[in-house]
Amino acid sequence: MNAMTGGAPAFQIALVGTYLPRQCGIATFTSDLLRAIAQEMPEGRCWAVAMNDVAGGLPYPPEVRFEINQRVLAEYRLAADYLNVKRVDAVCLQHEYGIFGGEHGHYVLDLLNALRMPLVTTLHTVLHRPDPGQQAVLRRIARISDRLVVMSRRSAEVLERVYDVPRRKIAFIPHGIPDVPFVDPNFYKDQYGVEGRKVILTFGLLSPGKGIEVMIEALPAVVRRHPDVVYLVLGATHPHVRREQGESYRLGLQRRARDLGVGDHVVFHNRFVDLEELCQVLGAADIYVTPYLNPEQSTSGTLAYALGCGKAVVSTPYGYAEEMLADGRGRLVPFRDPEALAAAILDLLDNERERHAMRKLAYTSCRGMVWREVARSYLELFAEVRAERERFPRPVFRARTAEEFPREAPQPRIDHILRLTDDVGILQHARYGIPDRRHGYCTDDNARALIAVLKAREMIADGAPLDDLAVRYLSFLQHAFHPETGRFRNFMGYDRSWAEEVGSEESHGRAVWGLGEAIALAPAEDFAAAARTLFEAALPALEGFTSPRAWAYALAGLESYLRLFPGASEVRRLREALALKLFELHRAASTPDWPWIEPLLAYANGRIPQALILCGRRLGHAEMLAAGLESLRWLFAVQTDPRGHLVPVGNNGWYPRGGERARFDQQPIEAAELIEAAREAWEATRAPEWLQAAQRCLEWFLGGNDLNVPLYDHRSGGCYDGLTPTGPNRNQGAESTLVCFLSLLNLNQLRGREIASEEEAARGETVHG
């Protein structure tokens, strides 16, 4: 580290976060902060690692040196390697829920854990009431970071109280603002066609949580007394909202304004503006309004900018606003209260002297927030943590034993699923990696495919047609259902003719599983409605089924449905009835040396204990839960080689009670169903054995098997159809490919839950130690 004479230290600093031209508030903050640091440290270097949410990235400026696809875990590790090789002096992470991949954004932990230099994390959201996963990820980030930067005093208090972060680790640095002169609003009004009018302004990316509708509801009362008022709404619709809902929110606001008779008093500028234009628009405003609906919002760049430009502000009392508008710097009104909002605005419009005094107070109180001062504070903090690391070095590498829960897993690929899918659905079989049309389609595979693509939406980069695929698979199930029999047909030829009028009970159970998951994971309301209609039509047939695997698959679908609709009494009764049937079958057939439901260990075995564990937990049935755990332990015991790797029972004879267990051919569905069951067992017990067991199953796909050969095709995401005595069955059909794909997704989800569990345990040790 070099030092500059009479100036800031000449660090090499890397900022990690979203970056312009990506349209989001964090991207604006990161870009502004980098520019300010670079100006205050001309002899140093400051550059960015940008988070991408679209395939192929964006046309970034030269200061962006590395890009991460937020859904690809491997790229976080590559970014850490890049930062370490570049010997960066400090990394500054911009943390916000939603810009990192994995459950609650846990992918970023892989990057942070591998860094060798000091880490300063800027927290853009500090939730007062986080769910366990959100709390766990932030607690882990806090432990890794040398400092956490907050932009409000209240956030510092929440970090200490809710997340157990030591006060010494927390630094307060305010949100930066542009350094602009204090000007009369009339100076800029002619540029926007509002000269001679009183301007109320809200700016920022539009989304339903912004509460713009509340301001529009307040506008008629304001206009009655001040007919020259215009409400200017500046900002494009948030890209994520636009992707899911189009411009429906903005169009709804425009309709509401017309219905209230104030359409001529509302102006929407539907675009993302640069800093220079933003300052000019702010300059033209007489009153700035933030009618936000979320009381937990711990910072607001738009509010900071408005105060920095000397605006009179009226806001709802979210956390950041309460702090920033205290002591007369603005007015607070209750959430969702258009009458109170109108009254506060009218009071300011009626009292020009008070409004001007508020503007001056806001402007003068924010001079320490200009970007120049903020950048200096960050540079001082970087120097401080760098000096601490020199005095108290941390290990730069921690060896992990093979017994620890490994976290390496391939990034799921959808290429082969796409190859197997045509306009009807997913084909059953393949010859090598080429779809084999001779065998047509089946309901079993389309139900699995439906679950797979919906679960993959958070792991596969934008650009993959996951929603289109989900519609295709749901359409297949819709066509497979026969309303007259109330049953699903299973096999369809390539000529689109059904091979039977009624499919197997197990195919019906898998269809119910797929539909239940589809309802819980639906990308749109219409999709969920279609899945729900079909799901409910398929339920009556389940009561007469005798297949335990059909019960077990259906129970997984019923549970997914009940997560969304816990009060659905008929579904709850059906769940209990099927679960008790399965439990009674287990109790009648099980013995201490053969804790199983039947005298033959055959296929999809893990699905049985998975259902018993799941329903035992949900129904509060301790014996059922214990039976599921006992069966699962036994399944792993008889399917694990003495050397420690998984050996799924072979389908060349299976494993009859008292007989010889078939070693081959080992089927991918066995490993996948054991992963599902191990995940459920871990949810029930939090015992590390189940994490290790699930990983052992995944390693079977990757080469941890009898022949030490991988079944997973890293190039396409396909999976070989089985393991034979002479090697893999090199055909890559739908069942094997889908269960392998689901196994990767399940391990990723399990990893996120594991982080929450570890933090829970660490917190317990801190409290009771």
mmCIF file of C-alpha atoms in Angstrom, residues 145-445:
data_model
loop_
_atom_site.group_PDB
_atom_site.id
_atom_site.type_symbol
_atom_site.label_atom_id
_atom_site.label_comp_id
_atom_site.label_asym_id
_atom_site.label_seq_id
_atom_site.Cartn_x
_atom_site.Cartn_y
_atom_site.Cartn_z
ATOM 1 C CA SER A 145 -16.946 -8.310 7.078
ATOM 2 C CA ASP A 146 -14.407 -6.084 8.789
ATOM 3 C CA ARG A 147 -16.990 -3.294 8.941
ATOM 4 C CA LEU A 148 -20.666 -2.859 8.169
ATOM 5 C CA VAL A 149 -21.650 0.572 6.867
ATOM 6 C CA VAL A 150 -25.167 1.787 7.610
ATOM 7 C CA MET A 151 -26.820 4.946 6.369
ATOM 8 C CA SER A 152 -29.060 5.597 9.341
ATOM 9 C CA ARG A 153 -28.490 5.542 13.101
ATOM 10 C CA ARG A 154 -31.561 3.386 13.498
ATOM 11 C CA SER A 155 -30.041 0.690 11.283
ATOM 12 C CA ALA A 156 -26.993 0.575 13.561
ATOM 13 C CA GLU A 157 -29.247 -0.047 16.546
ATOM 14 C CA VAL A 158 -31.128 -2.796 14.672
ATOM 15 C CA LEU A 159 -27.865 -4.520 13.736
ATOM 16 C CA GLU A 160 -26.894 -4.712 17.388
ATOM 17 C CA ARG A 161 -30.304 -5.758 18.705
ATOM 18 C CA VAL A 162 -31.581 -8.103 15.983
ATOM 19 C CA TYR A 163 -28.391 -9.435 14.370
ATOM 20 C CA ASP A 164 -26.004 -9.406 17.378
ATOM 21 C CA VAL A 165 -23.390 -7.344 15.530
ATOM 22 C CA PRO A 166 -20.811 -5.765 17.876
ATOM 23 C CA ARG A 167 -20.959 -1.968 17.906
ATOM 24 C CA ARG A 168 -17.272 -1.736 17.038
ATOM 25 C CA LYS A 169 -17.996 -3.374 13.658
ATOM 26 C CA ILE A 170 -20.616 -0.815 12.629
ATOM 27 C CA ALA A 171 -19.776 2.439 10.878
ATOM 28 C CA PHE A 172 -22.244 5.194 10.051
ATOM 29 C CA ILE A 173 -21.654 6.929 6.708
ATOM 30 C CA PRO A 174 -24.621 8.810 5.255
ATOM 31 C CA HIS A 175 -26.043 8.233 1.795
ATOM 32 C CA GLY A 176 -24.203 10.442 -0.656
ATOM 33 C CA ILE A 177 -25.825 13.351 -2.475
ATOM 34 C CA PRO A 178 -24.750 15.565 -5.392
ATOM 35 C CA ASP A 179 -23.288 18.951 -4.479
ATOM 36 C CA VAL A 180 -25.732 21.389 -6.084
ATOM 37 C CA PRO A 181 -26.506 25.044 -5.341
ATOM 38 C CA PHE A 182 -29.604 26.144 -3.454
ATOM 39 C CA VAL A 183 -31.841 27.526 -6.190
ATOM 40 C CA ASP A 184 -35.343 28.912 -6.599
ATOM 41 C CA PRO A 185 -37.592 26.167 -8.074
ATOM 42 C CA ASN A 186 -38.860 28.564 -10.754
ATOM 43 C CA PHE A 187 -35.382 28.589 -12.343
ATOM 44 C CA TYR A 188 -35.859 25.143 -13.952
ATOM 45 C CA LYS A 189 -39.636 24.973 -14.452
ATOM 46 C CA ASP A 190 -39.720 26.237 -18.012
ATOM 47 C CA GLN A 191 -37.496 23.308 -19.105
ATOM 48 C CA TYR A 192 -40.289 20.895 -18.176
ATOM 49 C CA GLY A 193 -43.290 22.920 -19.303
ATOM 50 C CA VAL A 194 -44.492 23.674 -15.773
ATOM 51 C CA GLU A 195 -43.619 27.351 -15.488
ATOM 52 C CA GLY A 196 -46.101 29.260 -13.343
ATOM 53 C CA ARG A 197 -47.268 26.063 -11.619
ATOM 54 C CA LYS A 198 -46.598 24.544 -8.197
ATOM 55 C CA VAL A 199 -44.754 21.252 -8.678
ATOM 56 C CA ILE A 200 -45.050 18.216 -6.439
ATOM 57 C CA LEU A 201 -42.466 15.581 -7.361
ATOM 58 C CA THR A 202 -41.828 11.883 -6.764
ATOM 59 C CA PHE A 203 -38.973 10.167 -8.578
ATOM 60 C CA GLY A 204 -37.440 6.716 -8.741
ATOM 61 C CA LEU A 205 -38.176 3.375 -10.346
ATOM 62 C CA LEU A 206 -41.907 2.690 -10.202
ATOM 63 C CA SER A 207 -43.269 -0.337 -8.387
ATOM 64 C CA PRO A 208 -46.411 -0.972 -6.310
ATOM 65 C CA GLY A 209 -44.576 -0.464 -3.010
ATOM 66 C CA LYS A 210 -43.887 3.190 -3.824
ATOM 67 C CA GLY A 211 -47.419 4.282 -2.875
ATOM 68 C CA ILE A 212 -47.889 6.655 -5.818
ATOM 69 C CA GLU A 213 -51.591 5.797 -5.762
ATOM 70 C CA VAL A 214 -51.886 7.349 -2.294
ATOM 71 C CA MET A 215 -50.558 10.663 -3.594
ATOM 72 C CA ILE A 216 -52.978 10.517 -6.530
ATOM 73 C CA GLU A 217 -55.839 9.890 -4.083
ATOM 74 C CA ALA A 218 -54.707 12.995 -2.148
ATOM 75 C CA LEU A 219 -54.466 15.180 -5.239
ATOM 76 C CA PRO A 220 -58.128 16.226 -5.687
ATOM 77 C CA ALA A 221 -58.155 17.962 -2.279
ATOM 78 C CA VAL A 222 -54.892 19.747 -3.132
ATOM 79 C CA VAL A 223 -56.099 20.829 -6.578
ATOM 80 C CA ARG A 224 -59.349 22.242 -5.216
ATOM 81 C CA ARG A 225 -57.405 24.839 -3.238
ATOM 82 C CA HIS A 226 -54.413 25.141 -5.598
ATOM 83 C CA PRO A 227 -55.605 24.514 -9.153
ATOM 84 C CA ASP A 228 -52.145 25.356 -10.509
ATOM 85 C CA VAL A 229 -50.596 22.234 -8.880
ATOM 86 C CA VAL A 230 -49.033 19.530 -11.036
ATOM 87 C CA TYR A 231 -47.800 16.187 -9.719
ATOM 88 C CA LEU A 232 -44.706 15.050 -11.610
ATOM 89 C CA VAL A 233 -43.831 11.328 -11.410
ATOM 90 C CA LEU A 234 -40.348 10.808 -12.801
ATOM 91 C CA GLY A 235 -38.931 7.350 -13.412
ATOM 92 C CA ALA A 236 -39.204 4.202 -15.481
ATOM 93 C CA THR A 237 -41.101 1.190 -14.225
ATOM 94 C CA HIS A 238 -38.751 -1.105 -12.323
ATOM 95 C CA PRO A 239 -37.339 -3.653 -14.821
ATOM 96 C CA HIS A 240 -38.420 -6.625 -12.692
ATOM 97 C CA VAL A 241 -41.955 -5.256 -12.385
ATOM 98 C CA ARG A 242 -42.076 -4.525 -16.113
ATOM 99 C CA ARG A 243 -40.899 -8.059 -16.890
ATOM 100 C CA GLU A 244 -43.648 -9.631 -14.776
ATOM 101 C CA GLN A 245 -46.503 -7.132 -15.117
ATOM 102 C CA GLY A 246 -45.660 -4.876 -18.053
ATOM 103 C CA GLU A 247 -46.811 -1.296 -17.485
ATOM 104 C CA SER A 248 -50.000 -2.292 -15.657
ATOM 105 C CA TYR A 249 -49.051 -0.392 -12.475
ATOM 106 C CA ARG A 250 -48.354 2.884 -14.310
ATOM 107 C CA LEU A 251 -51.438 2.513 -16.501
ATOM 108 C CA GLY A 252 -53.538 1.838 -13.411
ATOM 109 C CA LEU A 253 -52.234 5.042 -11.816
ATOM 110 C CA GLN A 254 -53.105 7.016 -14.934
ATOM 111 C CA ARG A 255 -56.632 5.569 -14.978
ATOM 112 C CA ARG A 256 -57.113 6.417 -11.323
ATOM 113 C CA ALA A 257 -55.989 9.997 -11.893
ATOM 114 C CA ARG A 258 -58.512 10.350 -14.724
ATOM 115 C CA ASP A 259 -61.288 8.797 -12.638
ATOM 116 C CA LEU A 260 -60.599 11.317 -9.853
ATOM 117 C CA GLY A 261 -60.696 14.196 -12.322
ATOM 118 C CA VAL A 262 -57.031 15.126 -11.859
ATOM 119 C CA GLY A 263 -55.641 13.577 -15.053
ATOM 120 C CA ASP A 264 -54.545 17.028 -16.250
ATOM 121 C CA HIS A 265 -52.608 17.539 -13.018
ATOM 122 C CA VAL A 266 -50.441 14.370 -13.208
ATOM 123 C CA VAL A 267 -47.453 14.078 -15.539
ATOM 124 C CA PHE A 268 -45.560 10.793 -15.920
ATOM 125 C CA HIS A 269 -42.018 10.869 -17.307
ATOM 126 C CA ASN A 270 -41.433 7.194 -18.061
ATOM 127 C CA ARG A 271 -37.660 7.078 -18.272
ATOM 128 C CA PHE A 272 -34.502 6.551 -16.287
ATOM 129 C CA VAL A 273 -32.658 9.882 -16.081
ATOM 130 C CA ASP A 274 -28.985 10.659 -15.536
ATOM 131 C CA LEU A 275 -27.682 12.645 -12.561
ATOM 132 C CA GLU A 276 -27.563 16.020 -14.320
ATOM 133 C CA GLU A 277 -31.183 15.879 -15.466
ATOM 134 C CA LEU A 278 -32.294 14.496 -12.118
ATOM 135 C CA CYS A 279 -30.828 17.484 -10.318
ATOM 136 C CA GLN A 280 -32.599 19.840 -12.707
ATOM 137 C CA VAL A 281 -35.965 18.113 -12.180
ATOM 138 C CA LEU A 282 -35.438 18.201 -8.420
ATOM 139 C CA GLY A 283 -34.572 21.857 -8.710
ATOM 140 C CA ALA A 284 -37.963 22.533 -10.306
ATOM 141 C CA ALA A 285 -39.949 20.923 -7.467
ATOM 142 C CA ASP A 286 -41.685 22.923 -4.768
ATOM 143 C CA ILE A 287 -42.516 19.867 -2.650
ATOM 144 C CA TYR A 288 -41.039 16.395 -2.771
ATOM 145 C CA VAL A 289 -43.206 13.435 -1.685
ATOM 146 C CA THR A 290 -42.239 9.876 -0.737
ATOM 147 C CA PRO A 291 -45.532 8.080 0.016
ATOM 148 C CA TYR A 292 -43.788 4.713 0.437
ATOM 149 C CA LEU A 293 -45.693 1.796 1.967
ATOM 150 C CA ASN A 294 -42.934 -0.230 3.634
ATOM 151 C CA PRO A 295 -42.157 0.886 7.191
ATOM 152 C CA GLU A 296 -38.924 -1.171 7.188
ATOM 153 C CA GLN A 297 -37.240 0.852 4.437
ATOM 154 C CA SER A 298 -33.903 1.686 6.033
ATOM 155 C CA THR A 299 -32.570 4.016 3.360
ATOM 156 C CA SER A 300 -33.815 6.025 0.393
ATOM 157 C CA GLY A 301 -31.493 7.569 -2.133
ATOM 158 C CA THR A 302 -34.341 9.583 -3.607
ATOM 159 C CA LEU A 303 -35.150 11.161 -0.226
ATOM 160 C CA ALA A 304 -31.473 11.907 0.415
ATOM 161 C CA TYR A 305 -31.156 13.579 -2.987
ATOM 162 C CA ALA A 306 -34.311 15.645 -2.448
ATOM 163 C CA LEU A 307 -33.092 16.946 0.922
ATOM 164 C CA GLY A 308 -29.656 17.636 -0.545
ATOM 165 C CA CYS A 309 -31.259 19.802 -3.204
ATOM 166 C CA GLY A 310 -33.149 21.773 -0.564
ATOM 167 C CA LYS A 311 -36.684 20.486 -1.068
ATOM 168 C CA ALA A 312 -39.622 20.716 1.305
ATOM 169 C CA VAL A 313 -40.490 17.047 1.890
ATOM 170 C CA VAL A 314 -43.654 15.214 2.921
ATOM 171 C CA SER A 315 -43.231 11.514 3.583
ATOM 172 C CA THR A 316 -44.704 8.450 5.209
ATOM 173 C CA PRO A 317 -42.842 7.443 8.401
ATOM 174 C CA TYR A 318 -40.620 4.624 7.174
ATOM 175 C CA GLY A 319 -37.417 4.267 9.191
ATOM 176 C CA TYR A 320 -35.096 6.373 7.066
ATOM 177 C CA ALA A 321 -37.645 9.173 6.661
ATOM 178 C CA GLU A 322 -38.297 9.411 10.393
ATOM 179 C CA GLU A 323 -34.606 9.939 11.007
ATOM 180 C CA MET A 324 -33.878 12.279 8.103
ATOM 181 C CA LEU A 325 -36.951 14.489 8.538
ATOM 182 C CA ALA A 326 -36.652 14.935 12.297
ATOM 183 C CA ASP A 327 -36.220 18.382 13.879
ATOM 184 C CA GLY A 328 -38.336 20.203 11.312
ATOM 185 C CA ARG A 329 -36.491 19.011 8.176
ATOM 186 C CA GLY A 330 -39.765 17.666 6.720
ATOM 187 C CA ARG A 331 -43.289 16.476 7.439
ATOM 188 C CA LEU A 332 -44.405 12.925 8.252
ATOM 189 C CA VAL A 333 -47.890 11.553 7.576
ATOM 190 C CA PRO A 334 -49.376 8.097 8.321
ATOM 191 C CA PHE A 335 -49.109 5.263 5.806
ATOM 192 C CA ARG A 336 -51.908 4.926 3.232
ATOM 193 C CA ASP A 337 -53.647 8.117 4.446
ATOM 194 C CA PRO A 338 -54.448 10.399 1.486
ATOM 195 C CA GLU A 339 -56.324 12.872 3.669
ATOM 196 C CA ALA A 340 -53.341 13.420 5.965
ATOM 197 C CA LEU A 341 -51.017 13.627 2.963
ATOM 198 C CA ALA A 342 -53.221 16.270 1.316
ATOM 199 C CA ALA A 343 -53.417 18.268 4.560
ATOM 200 C CA ALA A 344 -49.622 18.347 4.969
ATOM 201 C CA ILE A 345 -49.078 19.429 1.363
ATOM 202 C CA LEU A 346 -51.739 22.121 1.579
ATOM 203 C CA ASP A 347 -50.222 23.496 4.761
ATOM 204 C CA LEU A 348 -46.856 23.888 3.031
ATOM 205 C CA LEU A 349 -48.358 25.364 -0.128
ATOM 206 C CA ASP A 350 -50.380 27.837 1.964
ATOM 207 C CA ASN A 351 -47.353 28.898 4.052
ATOM 208 C CA GLU A 352 -44.565 29.938 1.729
ATOM 209 C CA ARG A 353 -42.352 31.285 4.535
ATOM 210 C CA GLU A 354 -42.500 27.978 6.437
ATOM 211 C CA ARG A 355 -41.902 26.018 3.254
ATOM 212 C CA HIS A 356 -38.844 28.111 2.428
ATOM 213 C CA ALA A 357 -37.476 27.758 5.969
ATOM 214 C CA MET A 358 -37.874 23.982 5.717
ATOM 215 C CA ARG A 359 -36.000 24.001 2.395
ATOM 216 C CA LYS A 360 -33.084 25.951 3.869
ATOM 217 C CA LEU A 361 -32.903 23.698 6.924
ATOM 218 C CA ALA A 362 -32.898 20.564 4.755
ATOM 219 C CA TYR A 363 -30.199 21.954 2.475
ATOM 220 C CA THR A 364 -27.833 23.150 5.191
ATOM 221 C CA SER A 365 -28.192 20.010 7.324
ATOM 222 C CA CYS A 366 -27.137 17.796 4.404
ATOM 223 C CA ARG A 367 -23.859 19.464 3.452
ATOM 224 C CA GLY A 368 -21.902 16.672 5.166
ATOM 225 C CA MET A 369 -23.615 14.162 2.869
ATOM 226 C CA VAL A 370 -22.166 15.417 -0.426
ATOM 227 C CA TRP A 371 -20.345 12.666 -2.275
ATOM 228 C CA ARG A 372 -16.953 14.247 -1.675
ATOM 229 C CA GLU A 373 -17.371 13.929 2.107
ATOM 230 C CA VAL A 374 -18.871 10.460 1.847
ATOM 231 C CA ALA A 375 -15.950 9.261 -0.282
ATOM 232 C CA ARG A 376 -13.478 10.613 2.273
ATOM 233 C CA SER A 377 -15.271 8.727 5.029
ATOM 234 C CA TYR A 378 -15.055 5.513 3.043
ATOM 235 C CA LEU A 379 -11.350 6.040 2.350
ATOM 236 C CA GLU A 380 -10.686 6.595 6.044
ATOM 237 C CA LEU A 381 -12.587 3.404 6.808
ATOM 238 C CA PHE A 382 -10.625 1.432 4.192
ATOM 239 C CA ALA A 383 -7.363 2.673 5.742
ATOM 240 C CA GLU A 384 -8.600 1.722 9.207
ATOM 241 C CA VAL A 385 -9.563 -1.856 8.329
ATOM 242 C CA ARG A 386 -6.404 -2.298 6.287
ATOM 243 C CA ALA A 387 -4.291 -1.276 9.291
ATOM 244 C CA GLU A 388 -6.264 -3.636 11.534
ATOM 245 C CA ARG A 389 -5.627 -6.544 9.176
ATOM 246 C CA GLU A 390 -1.904 -5.780 9.238
ATOM 247 C CA ARG A 391 -1.911 -5.847 13.052
ATOM 248 C CA PHE A 392 -4.212 -8.860 13.356
ATOM 249 C CA PRO A 393 -3.934 -10.964 10.186
ATOM 250 C CA ARG A 394 -6.634 -13.502 9.341
ATOM 251 C CA PRO A 395 -5.929 -16.874 7.722
ATOM 252 C CA VAL A 396 -6.200 -16.461 3.967
ATOM 253 C CA PHE A 397 -7.096 -20.089 3.390
ATOM 254 C CA ARG A 398 -8.861 -22.638 5.554
ATOM 255 C CA ALA A 399 -8.542 -26.270 4.577
ATOM 256 C CA ARG A 400 -11.789 -28.233 4.570
ATOM 257 C CA THR A 401 -11.796 -31.935 5.355
ATOM 258 C CA ALA A 402 -13.686 -34.400 3.205
ATOM 259 C CA GLU A 403 -16.024 -35.013 6.145
ATOM 260 C CA GLU A 404 -17.260 -31.418 6.127
ATOM 261 C CA PHE A 405 -20.400 -30.727 4.147
ATOM 262 C CA PRO A 406 -18.983 -29.942 0.680
ATOM 263 C CA ARG A 407 -20.496 -27.101 -1.210
ATOM 264 C CA GLU A 408 -19.263 -27.772 -4.690
ATOM 265 C CA ALA A 409 -22.012 -28.642 -7.170
ATOM 266 C CA PRO A 410 -22.326 -28.005 -10.897
ATOM 267 C CA GLN A 411 -24.404 -25.120 -12.134
ATOM 268 C CA PRO A 412 -27.642 -26.680 -13.449
ATOM 269 C CA ARG A 413 -27.922 -26.541 -17.218
ATOM 270 C CA ILE A 414 -31.163 -26.725 -19.136
ATOM 271 C CA ASP A 415 -29.749 -27.535 -22.586
ATOM 272 C CA HIS A 416 -30.705 -31.211 -22.659
ATOM 273 C CA ILE A 417 -34.178 -30.556 -21.238
ATOM 274 C CA LEU A 418 -34.685 -28.162 -24.143
ATOM 275 C CA ARG A 419 -33.527 -30.817 -26.621
ATOM 276 C CA LEU A 420 -35.978 -33.360 -25.247
ATOM 277 C CA THR A 421 -38.912 -30.927 -25.352
ATOM 278 C CA ASP A 422 -41.059 -30.231 -28.394
ATOM 279 C CA ASP A 423 -44.367 -28.413 -28.797
ATOM 280 C CA VAL A 424 -46.248 -31.286 -27.070
ATOM 281 C CA GLY A 425 -44.093 -31.801 -23.999
ATOM 282 C CA ILE A 426 -40.946 -33.614 -22.961
ATOM 283 C CA LEU A 427 -40.108 -36.877 -24.745
ATOM 284 C CA GLN A 428 -39.501 -39.937 -22.561
ATOM 285 C CA HIS A 429 -36.346 -41.390 -24.045
ATOM 286 C CA ALA A 430 -33.133 -40.610 -25.857
ATOM 287 C CA ARG A 431 -30.577 -42.663 -27.740
ATOM 288 C CA TYR A 432 -27.373 -41.334 -26.311
ATOM 289 C CA GLY A 433 -28.059 -37.596 -26.237
ATOM 290 C CA ILE A 434 -30.524 -37.602 -29.170
ATOM 291 C CA PRO A 435 -34.273 -37.554 -28.420
ATOM 292 C CA ASP A 436 -35.900 -40.854 -29.369
ATOM 293 C CA ARG A 437 -39.351 -40.125 -30.751
ATOM 294 C CA ARG A 438 -40.423 -43.767 -30.983
ATOM 295 C CA HIS A 439 -41.497 -43.890 -27.333
ATOM 296 C CA GLY A 440 -43.415 -40.614 -27.236
ATOM 297 C CA TYR A 441 -44.297 -38.890 -23.981
ATOM 298 C CA CYS A 442 -45.573 -39.672 -20.487
ATOM 299 C CA THR A 443 -47.343 -37.806 -17.706
ATOM 300 C CA ASP A 444 -44.682 -38.850 -15.178
ATOM 301 C CA ASP A 445 -41.928 -36.965 -16.976
#
